[in-house]
Structures are given as structure tokens and as C-alpha cells.
Amino acid sequence: MKKGILETNIVTQIGFVVHDIEKTSQAFADFLGMEKPAWSLTDTIDKTQSTYNGTPCPARAKLAFFKVGPNVSIELIEPDMQPSVWRDVLNERGEGIHHIAFNIQGMKDKIISLEADGMKMTQFGEYTGGRYAYIDTVSQLKTIVELLEND
Amino acid sequence: MKKGILETNIVTQIGFVVHDIEKTSQAFADFLGMEKPAWSLTDTIDKTQSTYNGTPCPARAKLAFFKVGPNVSIELIEPDMQPSVWRDVLNERGEGIHHIAFNIQGMKDKIISLEADGMKMTQFGEYTGGRYAYIDTVSQLKTIVELLEND
């Protein structure tokens, strides 16, 4: 493996897939002694330009965040029933931690380098102010990695 | 659920169970662009006073750590074959993220409060300079929580 492809070693998110974002948000809010955050819905595919396994991905998800450190958040994700890396992991493994994320720069080059090292991008999408990519690092790192690039 | 039992909302560890700590440490080291850390072996039961599900727990594990933020580390855990919350999760769910940890004060009181709220302690142990407890928060938080108390 090429060393330090991401040019960062700071984990910025711990992402969970859940069946009921209201219920699990309330449980985390109570456990952490924080306010229950409002969830937001990911954009439609005309805005996200999302792909999953190389094909257009109209799947959407409800997202909620808890700040659990200076640089790191817990992200709760309740996906809809359409195929996505969220829904497929939720169906296969059940609720739980889905990925860890890193904030990077140079998304295209990073993805090319990772894929050359056998770590394939599975899902990609744009959001207001940036873009994300999920990388299948399960065989190497035992979890999925998400790259986040904010403009 | 009683609110904010832990009196902290800072995640300090993301813990993985793995089959081969050498191999996965090397993969993380390469991925993160960091040195591969040496693993350490947990103490024997005469020092740890460990229990698992209420009975003495002689299980041991190899541990390795990567600092991935100002307050947070990735912990890799390769457990031996004796029953433990590490081995049982590894056998049941395979390799992957096992827990998130919080550094707390007042371990005994925290455990009493959590258990009163239906979150049972499964494994407990002492280490040089502190102690840990794993709490079964899976139904509420979709992952195990570890409490760490350093003296």
C-alpha cells in the first residue's frame, strides 16, 4: 500500500446506519447529555449527481450529527429503501458503525491513488459546499472509509 | 434514560477487534502515513481482576493504538481464544469496529447509574494506572461503549 495517501490521519466522523433516526438521535442525546439535533435529508440526485457501484444512485438518507470532540462528530444515517452503501450495509450487517471519515483535499487524485491500491470507491455524491466518497477499505482496515472534501 | 450519565461527550477511542494485529496495524500505518506501533499484551488476571458477564475473565488481548485526533485514538484488539467481550463479538460479527470509548471519573457510580437505566456492564478490568468497563449499549446506541478511568 502507498503510504499516507489521504495526507491526513485525523478522523472527523464516526458514521452509523440506523433504522429510526428519531429514536437513536434521542438515545444519543440523552446518553451524551446534549440536545437532540434536527435531522436533514440528503439532496435529490439532480443535485448530488450520486453514483453507487458505478450507476446513478437516487437513494436519499436522513442525517443527524453530534459533536463528540474538537474535530470529530458522530453521524447517524437513516437511509431510504433504494440501493446505497448505507442501505446495503444496514440490510447485511444491521444497525451499527458504518464508516470512519477523513476530510481531504484533491478528491479525484485521492480516489485514483486508492483504487490503484485496491481500495475501490463504491459511492460518490455532491452536497452543498463539497462532496463525499465511500471507499471499500474493509479487507484492509475492517471498516469503510469516507472521504469528505469541503470547498 | 437519565441525561448525560457519563458527564462527558468526548469520544476518546474507536476500538476494533481483529484477527491479526500485525497485519491490520501495518495496513493502518500505511493508510494513515504513520509508524506501525508495537502491540502490548494485556496483563494477567491476577493484575486485571477482570470479569466477563460476572465471572472471572482470564482472557488476554494484544493492543495497538494510533492517534487520529487531539483526543481520539484508534485501538486495535486481537483477543486470545478465551471468552471475552472481544472474542465473542469477533466470533459473532467478524472483524470491525467493536466500541467507542469515553474517559470518565467515578467508575463505580457511573456503572450503577448505567445499569439502573438498562445498560449492563459486561466486562471490567484494571490496568496500570486505571480501569475499563464495557457497557452493553447496543440496543440504545447501536455499538458497545467502553468507559476508561485513569487515576
PDB file of C-alpha atoms in Angstrom, chain A:
ATOM      1  CA  MET A   1       0.000   0.000   0.000  1.00  0.00           C
ATOM      2  CA  LYS A   2       1.244   3.501  -0.854  1.00  0.00           C
ATOM      3  CA  LYS A   3       1.848   5.323   2.428  1.00  0.00           C
ATOM      4  CA  GLY A   4      -0.364   8.148   3.643  1.00  0.00           C
ATOM      5  CA  ILE A   5      -2.458   8.576   0.504  1.00  0.00           C
ATOM      6  CA  LEU A   6      -5.000  10.764   2.292  1.00  0.00           C
ATOM      7  CA  GLU A   7      -2.329  13.203   3.601  1.00  0.00           C
ATOM      8  CA  THR A   8      -4.215  13.297   6.907  1.00  0.00           C
ATOM      9  CA  ASN A   9      -4.614  10.976   9.869  1.00  0.00           C
ATOM     10  CA  ILE A  10      -7.406  12.906  11.613  1.00  0.00           C
ATOM     11  CA  VAL A  11     -10.696  11.028  11.910  1.00  0.00           C
ATOM     12  CA  THR A  12     -13.532  13.540  11.567  1.00  0.00           C
ATOM     13  CA  GLN A  13     -16.622  11.303  11.676  1.00  0.00           C
ATOM     14  CA  ILE A  14     -17.881   8.058  13.104  1.00  0.00           C
ATOM     15  CA  GLY A  15     -20.856   7.157  10.928  1.00  0.00           C
ATOM     16  CA  PHE A  16     -23.711   4.866  11.996  1.00  0.00           C
ATOM     17  CA  VAL A  17     -26.533   3.393   9.915  1.00  0.00           C
ATOM     18  CA  VAL A  18     -29.811   3.163  11.850  1.00  0.00           C
ATOM     19  CA  HIS A  19     -33.420   2.186  11.199  1.00  0.00           C
ATOM     20  CA  ASP A  20     -35.034   5.060  13.129  1.00  0.00           C
ATOM     21  CA  ILE A  21     -33.052   8.289  13.287  1.00  0.00           C
ATOM     22  CA  GLU A  22     -35.547   9.941  15.673  1.00  0.00           C
ATOM     23  CA  LYS A  23     -35.226   7.148  18.226  1.00  0.00           C
ATOM     24  CA  THR A  24     -31.456   6.752  18.018  1.00  0.00           C
ATOM     25  CA  SER A  25     -30.875  10.529  17.990  1.00  0.00           C
ATOM     26  CA  GLN A  26     -32.881  10.780  21.201  1.00  0.00           C
ATOM     27  CA  ALA A  27     -30.881   7.929  22.765  1.00  0.00           C
ATOM     28  CA  PHE A  28     -27.552   9.566  21.861  1.00  0.00           C
ATOM     29  CA  ALA A  29     -28.775  12.984  23.016  1.00  0.00           C
ATOM     30  CA  ASP A  30     -29.777  11.561  26.390  1.00  0.00           C
ATOM     31  CA  PHE A  31     -26.610   9.470  26.724  1.00  0.00           C
ATOM     32  CA  LEU A  32     -24.310  12.351  25.806  1.00  0.00           C
ATOM     33  CA  GLY A  33     -26.287  14.991  27.706  1.00  0.00           C
ATOM     34  CA  MET A  34     -26.767  17.010  24.521  1.00  0.00           C
ATOM     35  CA  GLU A  35     -29.715  18.472  22.633  1.00  0.00           C
ATOM     36  CA  LYS A  36     -31.358  16.189  20.105  1.00  0.00           C
ATOM     37  CA  PRO A  37     -30.347  17.624  16.727  1.00  0.00           C
ATOM     38  CA  ALA A  38     -32.791  18.053  13.869  1.00  0.00           C
ATOM     39  CA  TRP A  39     -32.109  15.636  11.007  1.00  0.00           C
ATOM     40  CA  SER A  40     -31.596  16.822   7.453  1.00  0.00           C
ATOM     41  CA  LEU A  41     -32.430  14.980   4.255  1.00  0.00           C
ATOM     42  CA  THR A  42     -29.759  14.479   1.592  1.00  0.00           C
ATOM     43  CA  ASP A  43     -30.418  16.241  -1.716  1.00  0.00           C
ATOM     44  CA  THR A  44     -32.079  14.707  -4.755  1.00  0.00           C
ATOM     45  CA  ILE A  45     -29.898  13.099  -7.446  1.00  0.00           C
ATOM     46  CA  ASP A  46     -30.101  16.123  -9.765  1.00  0.00           C
ATOM     47  CA  LYS A  47     -28.064  17.969  -7.118  1.00  0.00           C
ATOM     48  CA  THR A  48     -25.963  15.123  -5.677  1.00  0.00           C
ATOM     49  CA  GLN A  49     -25.006  13.505  -9.018  1.00  0.00           C
ATOM     50  CA  SER A  50     -24.632  10.413  -6.860  1.00  0.00           C
ATOM     51  CA  THR A  51     -23.382   7.072  -8.087  1.00  0.00           C
ATOM     52  CA  TYR A  52     -23.296   3.705  -6.317  1.00  0.00           C
ATOM     53  CA  ASN A  53     -21.218   0.915  -7.808  1.00  0.00           C
ATOM     54  CA  GLY A  54     -20.897   2.931 -10.995  1.00  0.00           C
ATOM     55  CA  THR A  55     -24.590   3.561 -11.621  1.00  0.00           C
ATOM     56  CA  PRO A  56     -26.796   6.564 -10.777  1.00  0.00           C
ATOM     57  CA  CYS A  57     -27.917   6.455  -7.140  1.00  0.00           C
ATOM     58  CA  PRO A  58     -31.223   8.174  -6.342  1.00  0.00           C
ATOM     59  CA  ALA A  59     -31.126   6.895  -2.739  1.00  0.00           C
ATOM     60  CA  ARG A  60     -31.561   9.504  -0.038  1.00  0.00           C
ATOM     61  CA  ALA A  61     -30.916   9.466   3.693  1.00  0.00           C
ATOM     62  CA  LYS A  62     -31.780  11.362   6.838  1.00  0.00           C
ATOM     63  CA  LEU A  63     -28.641  12.620   8.627  1.00  0.00           C
ATOM     64  CA  ALA A  64     -28.050  13.848  12.184  1.00  0.00           C
ATOM     65  CA  PHE A  65     -24.792  14.892  13.840  1.00  0.00           C
ATOM     66  CA  PHE A  66     -23.356  15.050  17.369  1.00  0.00           C
ATOM     67  CA  LYS A  67     -20.051  16.828  18.028  1.00  0.00           C
ATOM     68  CA  VAL A  68     -18.025  14.416  20.198  1.00  0.00           C
ATOM     69  CA  GLY A  69     -14.615  16.111  20.106  1.00  0.00           C
ATOM     70  CA  PRO A  70     -12.824  19.135  18.683  1.00  0.00           C
ATOM     71  CA  ASN A  71     -12.537  17.500  15.249  1.00  0.00           C
ATOM     72  CA  VAL A  72     -14.914  14.562  15.333  1.00  0.00           C
ATOM     73  CA  SER A  73     -18.662  14.012  15.055  1.00  0.00           C
ATOM     74  CA  ILE A  74     -20.977  11.052  15.328  1.00  0.00           C
ATOM     75  CA  GLU A  75     -23.147  10.899  12.203  1.00  0.00           C
ATOM     76  CA  LEU A  76     -26.423   8.984  12.270  1.00  0.00           C
ATOM     77  CA  ILE A  77     -27.749   7.896   8.872  1.00  0.00           C
ATOM     78  CA  GLU A  78     -31.232   6.540   8.182  1.00  0.00           C
ATOM     79  CA  PRO A  79     -31.238   5.546   4.521  1.00  0.00           C
ATOM     80  CA  ASP A  80     -34.318   5.064   2.370  1.00  0.00           C
ATOM     81  CA  MET A  81     -35.016   1.643   0.805  1.00  0.00           C
ATOM     82  CA  GLN A  82     -33.236   2.286  -2.511  1.00  0.00           C
ATOM     83  CA  PRO A  83     -29.830   0.650  -3.058  1.00  0.00           C
ATOM     84  CA  SER A  84     -26.925   2.548  -1.494  1.00  0.00           C
ATOM     85  CA  VAL A  85     -23.842   1.777   0.547  1.00  0.00           C
ATOM     86  CA  TRP A  86     -25.930   2.785   3.554  1.00  0.00           C
ATOM     87  CA  ARG A  87     -28.946   0.548   2.818  1.00  0.00           C
ATOM     88  CA  ASP A  88     -26.883  -2.447   1.728  1.00  0.00           C
ATOM     89  CA  VAL A  89     -24.719  -2.422   4.875  1.00  0.00           C
ATOM     90  CA  LEU A  90     -27.800  -1.910   7.045  1.00  0.00           C
ATOM     91  CA  ASN A  91     -29.515  -4.891   5.392  1.00  0.00           C
ATOM     92  CA  GLU A  92     -26.442  -7.105   5.582  1.00  0.00           C
ATOM     93  CA  ARG A  93     -24.976  -6.259   8.994  1.00  0.00           C
ATOM     94  CA  GLY A  94     -27.799  -4.479  10.800  1.00  0.00           C
ATOM     95  CA  GLU A  95     -27.547  -1.222  12.697  1.00  0.00           C
ATOM     96  CA  GLY A  96     -24.157  -0.029  13.870  1.00  0.00           C
ATOM     97  CA  ILE A  97     -20.990   1.785  12.876  1.00  0.00           C
ATOM     98  CA  HIS A  98     -20.763   2.053   9.103  1.00  0.00           C
ATOM     99  CA  HIS A  99     -17.635   4.120   8.432  1.00  0.00           C
ATOM    100  CA  ILE A 100     -14.981   6.472   9.703  1.00  0.00           C
ATOM    101  CA  ALA A 101     -14.375   9.670   7.736  1.00  0.00           C
ATOM    102  CA  PHE A 102     -11.405  11.878   6.899  1.00  0.00           C
ATOM    103  CA  ASN A 103     -11.513  15.430   5.497  1.00  0.00           C
ATOM    104  CA  ILE A 104      -9.251  15.559   2.477  1.00  0.00           C
ATOM    105  CA  GLN A 105      -8.295  17.794  -0.415  1.00  0.00           C
ATOM    106  CA  GLY A 106      -7.963  16.675  -4.041  1.00  0.00           C
ATOM    107  CA  MET A 107     -10.790  14.132  -4.187  1.00  0.00           C
ATOM    108  CA  LYS A 108     -10.170  12.906  -7.747  1.00  0.00           C
ATOM    109  CA  ASP A 109      -6.472  12.225  -7.230  1.00  0.00           C
ATOM    110  CA  LYS A 110      -7.079  10.563  -3.883  1.00  0.00           C
ATOM    111  CA  ILE A 111      -9.656   8.207  -5.389  1.00  0.00           C
ATOM    112  CA  ILE A 112      -7.323   7.329  -8.270  1.00  0.00           C
ATOM    113  CA  SER A 113      -4.498   6.528  -5.822  1.00  0.00           C
ATOM    114  CA  LEU A 114      -6.740   4.465  -3.556  1.00  0.00           C
ATOM    115  CA  GLU A 115      -8.186   2.476  -6.448  1.00  0.00           C
ATOM    116  CA  ALA A 116      -4.669   1.782  -7.761  1.00  0.00           C
ATOM    117  CA  ASP A 117      -4.015   0.222  -4.347  1.00  0.00           C
ATOM    118  CA  GLY A 118      -7.118  -1.991  -4.494  1.00  0.00           C
ATOM    119  CA  MET A 119      -9.431   0.240  -2.447  1.00  0.00           C
ATOM    120  CA  LYS A 120     -12.422   0.883  -4.670  1.00  0.00           C
ATOM    121  CA  MET A 121     -14.810   3.800  -4.493  1.00  0.00           C
ATOM    122  CA  THR A 122     -18.350   2.485  -4.039  1.00  0.00           C
ATOM    123  CA  GLN A 123     -20.474   5.620  -3.685  1.00  0.00           C
ATOM    124  CA  PHE A 124     -19.912   9.259  -4.553  1.00  0.00           C
ATOM    125  CA  GLY A 125     -22.029  12.367  -4.230  1.00  0.00           C
ATOM    126  CA  GLU A 126     -22.026  16.138  -4.138  1.00  0.00           C
ATOM    127  CA  TYR A 127     -23.540  18.218  -1.334  1.00  0.00           C
ATOM    128  CA  THR A 128     -23.788  21.978  -0.880  1.00  0.00           C
ATOM    129  CA  GLY A 129     -20.196  23.105  -0.398  1.00  0.00           C
ATOM    130  CA  GLY A 130     -18.447  19.803  -1.038  1.00  0.00           C
ATOM    131  CA  ARG A 131     -18.510  16.138  -1.954  1.00  0.00           C
ATOM    132  CA  TYR A 132     -18.106  12.709  -0.398  1.00  0.00           C
ATOM    133  CA  ALA A 133     -16.829   9.324  -1.479  1.00  0.00           C
ATOM    134  CA  TYR A 134     -17.106   5.979   0.252  1.00  0.00           C
ATOM    135  CA  ILE A 135     -14.112   3.692  -0.192  1.00  0.00           C
ATOM    136  CA  ASP A 136     -14.203  -0.076   0.314  1.00  0.00           C
ATOM    137  CA  THR A 137     -11.324  -0.482   2.740  1.00  0.00           C
ATOM    138  CA  VAL A 138     -12.989  -3.343   4.614  1.00  0.00           C
ATOM    139  CA  SER A 139     -10.439  -6.029   3.755  1.00  0.00           C
ATOM    140  CA  GLN A 140      -7.532  -3.795   4.808  1.00  0.00           C
ATOM    141  CA  LEU A 141      -8.956  -1.623   7.630  1.00  0.00           C
ATOM    142  CA  LYS A 142     -12.038  -3.640   8.720  1.00  0.00           C
ATOM    143  CA  THR A 143     -14.347  -0.694   8.104  1.00  0.00           C
ATOM    144  CA  ILE A 144     -15.487   1.535   5.271  1.00  0.00           C
ATOM    145  CA  VAL A 145     -13.706   4.894   4.900  1.00  0.00           C
ATOM    146  CA  GLU A 146     -15.480   8.053   3.785  1.00  0.00           C
ATOM    147  CA  LEU A 147     -13.613  10.942   2.200  1.00  0.00           C
ATOM    148  CA  LEU A 148     -15.063  14.428   2.672  1.00  0.00           C
ATOM    149  CA  GLU A 149     -13.885  17.383   0.605  1.00  0.00           C
ATOM    150  CA  ASN A 150     -15.237  20.780   1.524  1.00  0.00           C
ATOM    151  CA  ASP A 151     -14.580  23.660  -0.881  1.00  0.00           C
TER     152      ASP A 151
END
